[in-house]
C-alpha cells in the first residue's frame, strides 16, 4: 500500500504529508514480516498458563500472512486481562477504558480507512460494560476485526461472574450461585446483524488461525469469539471441548459447503427443525439429504442464529468456526463516498460558507 | 466618590427616545411615523404557533436592515405541550436599536400574545403603558378557561394599563387565504406570517428576505409557500390600511464597523468555527455526538459541511461520541464532541483518557439548567466546576467560554488551537442563551483567521537517542508530547489510560514517575497561560484600575447583561470596571494582580457561585458572588442595582484587611 485513500483527493492533509515523509524516509512499506517482528520489548504480564499467551502467539504468527505493514495496524482494547494485548504487539495501539474500544475503533476506522483496525476485548468488557458499543459497531459494519476473549469470568478484578458465566456459578460475588442468564456472544452478534461472526478455541492453533484469517480478510465488522481459559479463576471452563475424549463429541466444526456431521465416526449431525430451527440428530437415523450443509454466506441471519442456539450453556454441541460471512457496504467506505459526493459540488470554500445566508454590507 | 446619589437609568440605553413625524397612508388615513432609538419586542404563542420561526424571520429582517440586535428564544422542552396551556407557551424576544445593544432587553416594550395562555404567561413582564397586541380570535371561552381566566381580559377592563390592540389575526389570515385552496387548519397555520407582516409594517422592516426565505423553505410545496407569502403580505397591508394602528416606528440602522455582516446564532457560529479550525489546521474534522438539547444544532450544521472533509458520526450514546472522537484524534484528525451537561457527565471517564493519552480533542458543552435532566431548553452556567474538576484523579483540562453568539466562532478556533498546540482535550463552555440567541456578525476574512498549521506537527522521525520513538517526550516550551499517527513507519507505539512512564509512555507504577507525570500534566495546562492574552478589563474611566474601585467579573454569556449594567452605572456618573474571562483554565497570567487593584469585586453568575469559588481559592480575593438560576439571562437593571449598591457602600479603605474581606492583600502574592 503506497497511497492513502482518505477520500480527499484534492486536499492533501497533514496526515497525507506525514505518511509521505515516512515513505521517503523508510522506503516502501515492509509487508514481508515474521511473527517476531510483531513482538515488543514489553514483558508479557499475564498469569503463567493463561490462555491469552496462546492467542498472542497465534496472532503474532499469522499476522505476517496478511501482508499488512506494522505501522498500518492499530489494536484498540478496553479494560481487563485480554485488553493488555496491544502492549505486546509492535503495531500502533491504544489500551483504552472499560467497554469503549469498539467506539474508539469506530472513530479511528471511519476517519482512516487506510488502516487495519483491530479490537481486543473480553466477555466483561464487550458484553457487560461495553455491550451497547459492541452491538452498534456490529450493525454499522465499520471495517474492523473484534477479538472477544471469552473466559466466562472476571479475571482482572479477581473472580466475579461475567455475563457469559453459567447460571448458578459460585464466585466471590455470588456465594450462593449467580442468578443471571448468560449471553451467547455469537447469538448476540448475529442478532445485531453482524456481517462476520466466528468462534475459535485458544488452544486450537489451526482452527483459531483459520477463523482469524477469514475475519481479517472480511470487509466490515468481524467478531471472533475466542474461548480462553483462565487458569486462576475459572480453570477448565472449556475442558469439555478441549479434552480429546469429550471434545469431538460436543464440538460441531463449521466448514462452508460441508455437511454438519460431527462426533466420533461422524455419529452426530445437524438437521432442520420446525419453525426454522436446527437440532442434533444421529447420522444413521436420518436421510443424508436432511443433513444441513453449512452455508456461512446466507443473507438471512436466521440460519446462523439457529446454529448458535444449538449449544447449551454447559457447552454441549458447540459449533466452532465461521457462522456467518456476508457482504454489506462498510460504514467508513460509505462515509468516504458521502464526502466525495459532497465535493462533487466543488471543494469546501470557507469564505463562501462564512458569508452564507442573508448578508448586508456596512460602508465606511 | 461624590456625595450625590443619582439613580440608575431604567433602560439599557438612556431610555427610548421618540420623535413623531406625521405621514399619510393610503385611504386618506393620517398615520404618523415615530422614530425610536431601540425597541424590545416579545412574540408569545403556543408551541405550535411558529413563534420561533416568526422571531427568527423578524430578526433576519432587522439584521439586514442594519440595526444592532440581540435575541432571546424561550421555549418549553416539550415539542407540543397541550395546546393553549401555560406550559406550552413559547416566546421569542429581541431588542433592536440604532446603537449597539448588549442584551435582548430586560422587559418588552411590545408584547404579541397569540392566545390567552401567552398573555397570562407574559403580561406581568410588560411594563405599564406597553403595547399589547392580541389575537382576539383565540380568546374563546374554552381557551380562557384552560388558563383560568374567569372573564375575557379583552373585555373586562383588566388590560386598561396597557395600550391594547385586539386584532382578529386568525380570521383575517383565513380571509386572506380563502382562495388558496388550503383547508382551514392548514391556512390557520399561516397566522404567524400574518403577524410577521403586521410587525414588519409597524417597524419598517424590509420584506424581500422573508419572501425569499418562504419560497426557499417550501420549494417542494409551492402552495404552502404561496399561502405563507399571501398571509405575510396581508398582514403588512392590514397594518398599512387599518385604523387600529395609527403609528409606525422607525429605528435607524446602528453605526457598525464597515464590513459585511450576517445574522448568526451561537450554535451556528460555533459549528462554523469548528469547520474553520479544520480548514486552518488542514486536519480532517471528526465530530462524534449524540443528540442533546441545546447542542444538537451544532451536529446538524456540521453534518452539512462534508465538502470540507468534515465527518460527523451520530453515536449510539454520549460515551461513544467522545470515544470515537478520541479514536479519530489518535489517527490524526481533529476530534470533536458536542453535548450538554448530562452528556459531559457521561463523557467524564473518556475525558480522563484524553488527558492521559494527551490527544487533541475539543469538547463542547452547551450548558443548560441542571442537575440531572434539569431544564433542557433553558440557560445556565452551572457546569463550570464540572468542566474544571469533574473527573477522577488529577485531570486538568483547559476551559474556555465565548461571550456572545458571534464570539462562539472565535472561541471554537481558540479551543482547537489549544487542543492541537498542547495535545490536550479542551472544554468549550457555551450555554443555551448563546446557542439559540442571535446577533449581527461581522464576517471575518478567511486569511485573517488564526493559522493553526504550525500547531499540528506530526512526528515522522524517531526522537530518542537510540533511534526509538518516545511518544511522551515533550516540547520543552509547551510540554506538548510528540504526536505520531498510525501509518508512519518506525513510530509504532501504544498509549492508554494506565499511567505512562515519562518519555517512553510504557506502563509505569513507579511512585516518583506518577508524581512527576501528574505535575507535568498540570504544568502543561498551566503553561497555556503564556499563549493567551492578559486579562480583558473594560474601564473607560481610568486605565488599569486607576478609575473604578469596583470591578465586576464574569465569564461566558453574562458578558452582555453585565456590560449593559455597567453602561447604566457609568451613565449615572459612577465608575465600574468590567472584567470578562474567556479563559477560565488557565486564568490569564495577570488576573490575580488585576483583581487586587479593586476595593470590591462582584461576580454575577447563572449558578450558585462557581467562578467566585475558583477566584477566592486561587487568589484569596473576597469576591462578592451574585447569583441567579432562573433559566434566563440576567436582567441588566438587576445587575446595575447590585453594582450600584456595591459602589455606594464600598469602603474606600477596603484594601485594609478586615474580618469581612481578609484576603484582598493576599492576592498580591
Short mmCIF file of C-alpha atoms in Angstrom, two decimals, chain A:
data_model
loop_
_atom_site.label_atom_id
_atom_site.label_comp_id
_atom_site.label_asym_id
_atom_site.label_seq_id
_atom_site.Cartn_x
_atom_site.Cartn_y
_atom_site.Cartn_z
CA UNK A 1 0.00 0.00 0.00
CA UNK A 2 1.62 3.22 -1.06
CA UNK A 3 -1.21 5.70 -1.19
CA UNK A 4 -3.62 6.71 1.48
CA UNK A 5 -7.18 6.97 0.39
CA UNK A 6 -8.79 9.39 2.73
CA UNK A 7 -11.47 10.41 0.32
CA UNK A 8 -9.78 13.79 -0.02
CA UNK A 9 -8.17 13.67 -3.45
CA UNK A 10 -7.77 17.39 -3.95
CA UNK A 11 -6.66 18.42 -0.50
CA UNK A 12 -3.57 16.70 0.89
CA UNK A 13 -3.81 16.88 4.65
CA UNK A 14 -1.04 16.86 7.24
CA UNK A 15 -1.86 13.15 7.58
CA UNK A 16 -1.01 12.55 3.92
CA UNK A 17 2.11 14.64 4.32
CA UNK A 18 3.29 12.72 7.38
CA UNK A 19 2.80 9.39 5.65
CA UNK A 20 4.54 10.65 2.53
CA UNK A 21 7.50 11.78 4.64
CA UNK A 22 7.57 8.41 6.33
CA UNK A 23 7.66 6.67 2.96
CA UNK A 24 10.54 8.90 1.85
CA UNK A 25 12.49 8.05 4.98
CA UNK A 26 11.75 4.35 5.14
CA UNK A 27 11.11 3.42 1.57
CA UNK A 28 8.12 1.35 0.55
CA UNK A 29 6.01 -0.31 3.20
CA UNK A 30 7.53 -3.50 4.60
CA UNK A 31 4.99 -6.27 4.47
CA UNK A 32 7.35 -9.21 4.33
CA UNK A 33 7.35 -9.81 8.07
CA UNK A 34 7.93 -12.60 10.54
CA UNK A 35 5.96 -13.35 13.67
CA UNK A 36 8.75 -12.00 15.86
CA UNK A 37 8.52 -8.65 14.09
CA UNK A 38 5.22 -8.14 15.89
CA UNK A 39 6.70 -8.67 19.36
CA UNK A 40 7.50 -5.68 21.58
CA UNK A 41 10.12 -5.22 24.28
CA UNK A 42 7.41 -5.21 26.93
CA UNK A 43 7.35 -8.09 29.38
CA UNK A 44 4.12 -10.06 28.99
CA UNK A 45 2.35 -9.94 32.32
CA UNK A 46 -0.44 -12.49 32.13
CA UNK A 47 -0.55 -15.26 34.73
CA UNK A 48 1.60 -18.25 33.80
CA UNK A 49 -0.56 -20.74 31.94
CA UNK A 50 -3.13 -18.15 30.81
CA UNK A 51 -4.86 -18.88 27.53
CA UNK A 52 -4.01 -15.34 26.42
CA UNK A 53 -0.43 -16.42 25.73
CA UNK A 54 -1.59 -18.95 23.22
CA UNK A 55 -3.79 -16.43 21.46
CA UNK A 56 -1.00 -13.84 21.38
CA UNK A 57 1.35 -16.35 19.81
CA UNK A 58 -1.22 -17.45 17.28
CA UNK A 59 -1.98 -13.86 16.29
CA UNK A 60 1.69 -12.92 16.00
CA UNK A 61 2.39 -15.99 13.90
CA UNK A 62 -0.46 -15.49 11.48
CA UNK A 63 -0.34 -11.71 11.01
CA UNK A 64 2.56 -11.78 8.53
CA UNK A 65 0.37 -13.81 6.20
CA UNK A 66 -1.98 -10.83 5.87
CA UNK A 67 0.71 -8.71 4.25
CA UNK A 68 -0.10 -5.61 6.31
CA UNK A 69 2.73 -3.33 7.42
CA UNK A 70 3.06 -2.96 11.18
CA UNK A 71 2.52 0.80 11.04
CA UNK A 72 -0.78 0.33 9.25
CA UNK A 73 -2.22 -1.80 12.00
CA UNK A 74 -3.89 -0.42 15.11
CA UNK A 75 -5.09 -2.51 18.01
CA UNK A 76 -7.57 -0.92 20.39
CA UNK A 77 -8.56 -2.58 23.62
CA UNK A 78 -10.68 -1.84 26.66
CA UNK A 79 -10.05 -2.99 30.22
CA UNK A 80 -9.47 -6.48 31.50
CA UNK A 81 -6.77 -9.12 31.21
CA UNK A 82 -7.21 -9.50 27.47
CA UNK A 83 -7.07 -5.77 26.95
CA UNK A 84 -3.35 -5.68 27.78
CA UNK A 85 -2.89 -7.26 24.37
CA UNK A 86 -1.85 -4.07 22.48
CA UNK A 87 1.21 -3.59 24.71
CA UNK A 88 2.65 -6.82 23.38
CA UNK A 89 2.11 -6.05 19.71
CA UNK A 90 4.57 -3.98 17.71
CA UNK A 91 1.83 -2.01 15.97
CA UNK A 92 0.03 1.18 16.89
CA UNK A 93 -2.22 0.57 19.85
CA UNK A 94 -4.49 2.03 22.45
CA UNK A 95 -5.33 0.44 25.77
CA UNK A 96 -8.42 2.49 26.46
CA UNK A 97 -11.21 2.47 29.01
CA UNK A 98 -13.65 -0.19 30.03
CA UNK A 99 -16.00 -1.27 27.27
CA UNK A 100 -15.33 1.60 24.87
CA UNK A 101 -12.83 0.04 22.48
CA UNK A 102 -15.38 -0.60 19.70
CA UNK A 103 -16.43 3.08 19.82
CA UNK A 104 -12.84 4.34 19.77
CA UNK A 105 -12.02 1.97 16.94
CA UNK A 106 -15.10 3.18 15.06
CA UNK A 107 -13.86 6.77 15.10
CA UNK A 108 -10.40 5.69 14.01
CA UNK A 109 -11.56 3.33 11.27
CA UNK A 110 -14.16 5.77 9.99
CA UNK A 111 -11.63 8.57 9.64
CA UNK A 112 -8.71 6.43 8.47
CA UNK A 113 -9.99 3.80 6.03
CA UNK A 114 -6.39 3.08 5.07
CA UNK A 115 -5.67 1.35 8.39
CA UNK A 116 -6.26 -2.19 9.57
CA UNK A 117 -8.14 -1.71 12.83
CA UNK A 118 -8.47 -4.41 15.47
CA UNK A 119 -10.28 -4.54 18.78
CA UNK A 120 -9.26 -6.89 21.55
CA UNK A 121 -11.81 -7.26 24.29
CA UNK A 122 -13.16 -9.71 26.82
CA UNK A 123 -16.54 -11.03 27.91
CA UNK A 124 -16.95 -8.44 30.66
CA UNK A 125 -15.55 -5.58 28.59
CA UNK A 126 -17.52 -6.29 25.43
CA UNK A 127 -20.75 -7.74 26.74
CA UNK A 128 -21.32 -6.04 30.08
CA UNK A 129 -19.99 -2.50 30.37
CA UNK A 130 -19.47 -2.15 26.64
CA UNK A 131 -22.46 -4.08 25.34
CA UNK A 132 -24.02 -1.06 23.72
CA UNK A 133 -20.92 -0.14 21.73
CA UNK A 134 -20.46 -3.72 20.58
CA UNK A 135 -23.92 -4.13 19.09
CA UNK A 136 -23.82 -0.74 17.41
CA UNK A 137 -20.39 -1.36 15.93
CA UNK A 138 -21.71 -4.63 14.53
CA UNK A 139 -24.84 -3.13 12.99
CA UNK A 140 -22.85 -0.28 11.40
CA UNK A 141 -20.38 -2.65 9.85
CA UNK A 142 -17.30 -0.46 10.25
CA UNK A 143 -14.28 -2.25 8.81
CA UNK A 144 -12.59 -3.74 11.88
CA UNK A 145 -11.88 -7.06 13.47
CA UNK A 146 -13.06 -7.67 17.02
CA UNK A 147 -11.43 -10.44 19.02
CA UNK A 148 -13.59 -11.27 22.03
CA UNK A 149 -11.67 -13.36 24.54
CA UNK A 150 -14.35 -15.21 26.48
CA UNK A 151 -13.16 -16.84 29.70
CA UNK A 152 -16.60 -16.66 31.33
CA UNK A 153 -15.21 -14.87 34.39
CA UNK A 154 -13.86 -11.51 35.56
CA UNK A 155 -10.17 -12.18 35.94
CA UNK A 156 -8.53 -8.79 36.50
CA UNK A 157 -10.90 -7.98 39.36
CA UNK A 158 -10.19 -11.43 40.77
CA UNK A 159 -13.00 -13.72 40.04
CA UNK A 160 -16.55 -12.37 39.84
CA UNK A 161 -19.07 -13.96 37.47
CA UNK A 162 -19.29 -12.44 34.00
CA UNK A 163 -22.15 -12.01 31.50
CA UNK A 164 -21.17 -15.32 29.94
CA UNK A 165 -20.91 -17.27 33.20
CA UNK A 166 -23.34 -20.12 33.54
CA UNK A 167 -26.39 -19.78 35.80
CA UNK A 168 -25.64 -20.88 39.34
CA UNK A 169 -21.94 -20.10 39.13
CA UNK A 170 -20.44 -19.71 42.56
CA UNK A 171 -17.98 -16.83 42.65
CA UNK A 172 -16.82 -14.24 45.17
CA UNK A 173 -19.80 -12.05 44.35
CA UNK A 174 -22.24 -14.93 44.06
CA UNK A 175 -21.59 -17.23 47.03
CA UNK A 176 -24.99 -18.87 46.54
CA UNK A 177 -24.67 -19.06 42.79
CA UNK A 178 -25.27 -16.47 40.08
CA UNK A 179 -28.83 -15.75 39.02
CA UNK A 180 -28.03 -14.18 35.65
CA UNK A 181 -28.76 -15.99 32.46
CA UNK A 182 -25.65 -15.75 30.28
CA UNK A 183 -25.27 -14.15 26.88
CA UNK A 184 -24.23 -16.31 23.98
CA UNK A 185 -21.87 -13.82 22.26
CA UNK A 186 -22.33 -15.39 18.86
CA UNK A 187 -26.14 -15.23 19.12
CA UNK A 188 -25.87 -11.65 20.27
CA UNK A 189 -23.64 -10.66 17.34
CA UNK A 190 -25.89 -12.35 14.81
CA UNK A 191 -28.89 -10.67 16.43
CA UNK A 192 -27.13 -7.36 15.80
CA UNK A 193 -26.84 -8.36 12.15
CA UNK A 194 -23.07 -8.71 12.23
CA UNK A 195 -21.68 -9.50 8.81
CA UNK A 196 -18.94 -11.80 10.11
CA UNK A 197 -19.21 -13.99 13.18
CA UNK A 198 -16.84 -16.78 14.13
CA UNK A 199 -15.77 -18.77 17.15
CA UNK A 200 -12.49 -20.49 17.98
CA UNK A 201 -10.67 -22.15 20.85
CA UNK A 202 -7.49 -20.66 22.32
CA UNK A 203 -5.65 -23.98 22.27
CA UNK A 204 -6.68 -24.90 18.73
CA UNK A 205 -3.95 -23.04 16.87
CA UNK A 206 -5.03 -24.25 13.45
CA UNK A 207 -8.73 -23.56 13.89
CA UNK A 208 -8.05 -20.20 15.53
CA UNK A 209 -5.72 -19.13 12.75
CA UNK A 210 -8.22 -20.08 10.09
CA UNK A 211 -11.06 -18.12 11.68
CA UNK A 212 -8.77 -15.13 12.32
CA UNK A 213 -7.57 -15.15 8.73
CA UNK A 214 -11.10 -15.07 7.37
CA UNK A 215 -12.09 -12.42 9.88
CA UNK A 216 -9.15 -10.21 8.96
CA UNK A 217 -9.89 -10.53 5.27
CA UNK A 218 -13.55 -9.67 5.74
CA UNK A 219 -14.54 -6.13 4.79
CA UNK A 220 -16.80 -4.86 7.54
CA UNK A 221 -17.02 -5.66 11.23
CA UNK A 222 -15.87 -9.16 12.13
CA UNK A 223 -16.49 -10.64 15.53
CA UNK A 224 -14.50 -13.66 16.65
CA UNK A 225 -15.35 -15.21 19.98
CA UNK A 226 -12.30 -16.97 21.34
CA UNK A 227 -12.84 -19.38 24.19
CA UNK A 228 -9.98 -18.67 26.54
CA UNK A 229 -9.05 -20.50 29.69
CA UNK A 230 -8.46 -18.53 32.87
CA UNK A 231 -6.40 -20.99 34.82
CA UNK A 232 -6.61 -18.92 38.02
CA UNK A 233 -10.30 -18.08 38.41
CA UNK A 234 -12.15 -20.37 36.01
CA UNK A 235 -9.78 -23.17 35.19
CA UNK A 236 -11.11 -25.86 32.93
CA UNK A 237 -14.10 -23.84 31.78
CA UNK A 238 -13.79 -25.28 28.29
CA UNK A 239 -12.42 -28.67 29.23
CA UNK A 240 -15.46 -30.42 27.85
CA UNK A 241 -14.48 -29.16 24.40
CA UNK A 242 -10.70 -29.42 24.85
CA UNK A 243 -10.48 -32.89 26.29
CA UNK A 244 -9.68 -35.28 23.43
CA UNK A 245 -12.08 -37.75 24.98
CA UNK A 246 -15.12 -35.46 25.06
CA UNK A 247 -14.23 -32.64 22.68
CA UNK A 248 -15.15 -34.30 19.39
CA UNK A 249 -18.44 -35.43 20.86
CA UNK A 250 -19.59 -31.90 21.71
CA UNK A 251 -17.88 -29.80 19.05
CA UNK A 252 -19.56 -29.05 15.73
CA UNK A 253 -16.85 -27.90 13.28
CA UNK A 254 -18.24 -25.43 10.77
CA UNK A 255 -16.87 -25.65 7.28
CA UNK A 256 -18.52 -23.73 4.50
CA UNK A 257 -20.09 -26.08 1.94
CA UNK A 258 -19.67 -29.17 4.12
CA UNK A 259 -22.45 -31.18 5.79
CA UNK A 260 -22.67 -30.59 9.53
CA UNK A 261 -21.61 -34.04 10.65
CA UNK A 262 -19.52 -34.41 13.79
CA UNK A 263 -18.63 -36.59 16.74
CA UNK A 264 -16.67 -39.84 16.83
CA UNK A 265 -17.11 -41.54 13.46
CA UNK A 266 -19.46 -38.74 12.37
CA UNK A 267 -22.15 -40.22 14.54
CA UNK A 268 -23.99 -36.91 15.03
CA UNK A 269 -25.31 -34.36 12.61
CA UNK A 270 -27.38 -31.18 12.38
CA UNK A 271 -30.80 -31.29 10.73
CA UNK A 272 -33.61 -28.82 10.21
CA UNK A 273 -36.42 -28.49 12.65
CA UNK A 274 -39.79 -26.78 12.65
CA UNK A 275 -40.01 -23.00 12.70
CA UNK A 276 -36.65 -22.60 11.02
CA UNK A 277 -34.71 -24.10 13.90
CA UNK A 278 -31.99 -26.74 13.87
CA UNK A 279 -31.48 -29.81 16.01
CA UNK A 280 -28.94 -32.54 16.60
CA UNK A 281 -29.68 -35.98 15.22
CA UNK A 282 -27.92 -39.29 14.95
CA UNK A 283 -26.47 -39.55 11.49
CA UNK A 284 -27.58 -43.09 10.93
CA UNK A 285 -31.15 -42.21 11.86
CA UNK A 286 -31.67 -39.57 9.17
CA UNK A 287 -31.65 -39.41 5.43
CA UNK A 288 -28.38 -37.78 4.24
CA UNK A 289 -30.42 -35.18 2.38
CA UNK A 290 -31.78 -33.95 5.71
CA UNK A 291 -28.32 -33.06 6.99
CA UNK A 292 -27.65 -29.34 6.83
CA UNK A 293 -24.84 -28.25 4.54
CA UNK A 294 -23.15 -25.27 6.17
CA UNK A 295 -23.57 -22.00 4.28
CA UNK A 296 -21.98 -19.03 6.04
CA UNK A 297 -22.96 -16.66 3.27
CA UNK A 298 -26.74 -16.78 3.74
CA UNK A 299 -28.08 -13.22 3.81
CA UNK A 300 -30.83 -14.09 6.24
CA UNK A 301 -29.22 -14.36 9.69
CA UNK A 302 -31.84 -16.85 10.94
CA UNK A 303 -29.79 -19.87 9.94
CA UNK A 304 -26.61 -18.67 11.61
CA UNK A 305 -28.64 -17.74 14.66
CA UNK A 306 -30.22 -21.19 14.81
CA UNK A 307 -26.75 -22.65 14.57
CA UNK A 308 -25.60 -20.56 17.51
CA UNK A 309 -28.54 -21.81 19.59
CA UNK A 310 -27.52 -25.47 19.29
CA UNK A 311 -25.11 -25.16 22.20
CA UNK A 312 -26.27 -25.14 25.75
CA UNK A 313 -24.65 -23.13 28.48
CA UNK A 314 -22.72 -26.20 29.54
CA UNK A 315 -21.09 -26.07 26.07
CA UNK A 316 -22.55 -29.27 24.67
CA UNK A 317 -22.93 -29.09 20.90
CA UNK A 318 -20.77 -26.03 20.40
CA UNK A 319 -20.27 -25.02 16.77
CA UNK A 320 -16.73 -23.78 16.12
CA UNK A 321 -15.65 -21.89 13.01
CA UNK A 322 -17.29 -19.24 10.86
CA UNK A 323 -21.04 -18.90 11.45
CA UNK A 324 -21.74 -16.06 9.14
CA UNK A 325 -19.85 -14.18 6.46
CA UNK A 326 -21.89 -11.86 4.25
CA UNK A 327 -21.02 -8.83 2.19
CA UNK A 328 -22.52 -5.46 3.00
CA UNK A 329 -21.13 -1.98 2.31
CA UNK A 330 -18.87 -0.95 5.15
CA UNK A 331 -19.52 2.20 7.14
CA UNK A 332 -16.23 4.03 6.55
CA UNK A 333 -16.47 3.41 2.80
CA UNK A 334 -19.98 4.85 2.66
CA UNK A 335 -18.89 7.78 4.79
CA UNK A 336 -16.00 8.49 2.41
CA UNK A 337 -18.42 8.26 -0.51
CA UNK A 338 -20.67 10.88 1.04
CA UNK A 339 -17.68 13.18 1.43
CA UNK A 340 -16.72 12.63 -2.17
CA UNK A 341 -20.29 13.22 -3.28
CA UNK A 342 -20.41 16.47 -1.34
CA UNK A 343 -17.18 17.55 -3.04
CA UNK A 344 -18.70 17.00 -6.46
CA UNK A 345 -20.38 20.36 -5.92
CA UNK A 346 -16.86 21.70 -5.51
CA UNK A 347 -14.47 21.58 -2.57
CA UNK A 348 -15.47 23.48 0.52
CA UNK A 349 -15.00 27.23 0.20
CA UNK A 350 -14.65 28.60 3.71
CA UNK A 351 -15.11 32.21 2.67
CA UNK A 352 -18.37 31.37 0.95
CA UNK A 353 -19.53 29.30 3.91
CA UNK A 354 -18.90 32.07 6.41
CA UNK A 355 -20.71 34.56 4.20
CA UNK A 356 -23.64 32.19 3.69
CA UNK A 357 -27.26 33.20 4.10
CA UNK A 358 -28.54 36.75 4.03
CA UNK A 359 -25.76 39.27 4.36
CA UNK A 360 -25.53 43.04 4.26
CA UNK A 361 -22.69 45.46 3.93
CA UNK A 362 -21.91 48.46 6.07
CA UNK A 363 -19.94 51.03 4.14
CA UNK A 364 -17.15 53.07 5.60
#
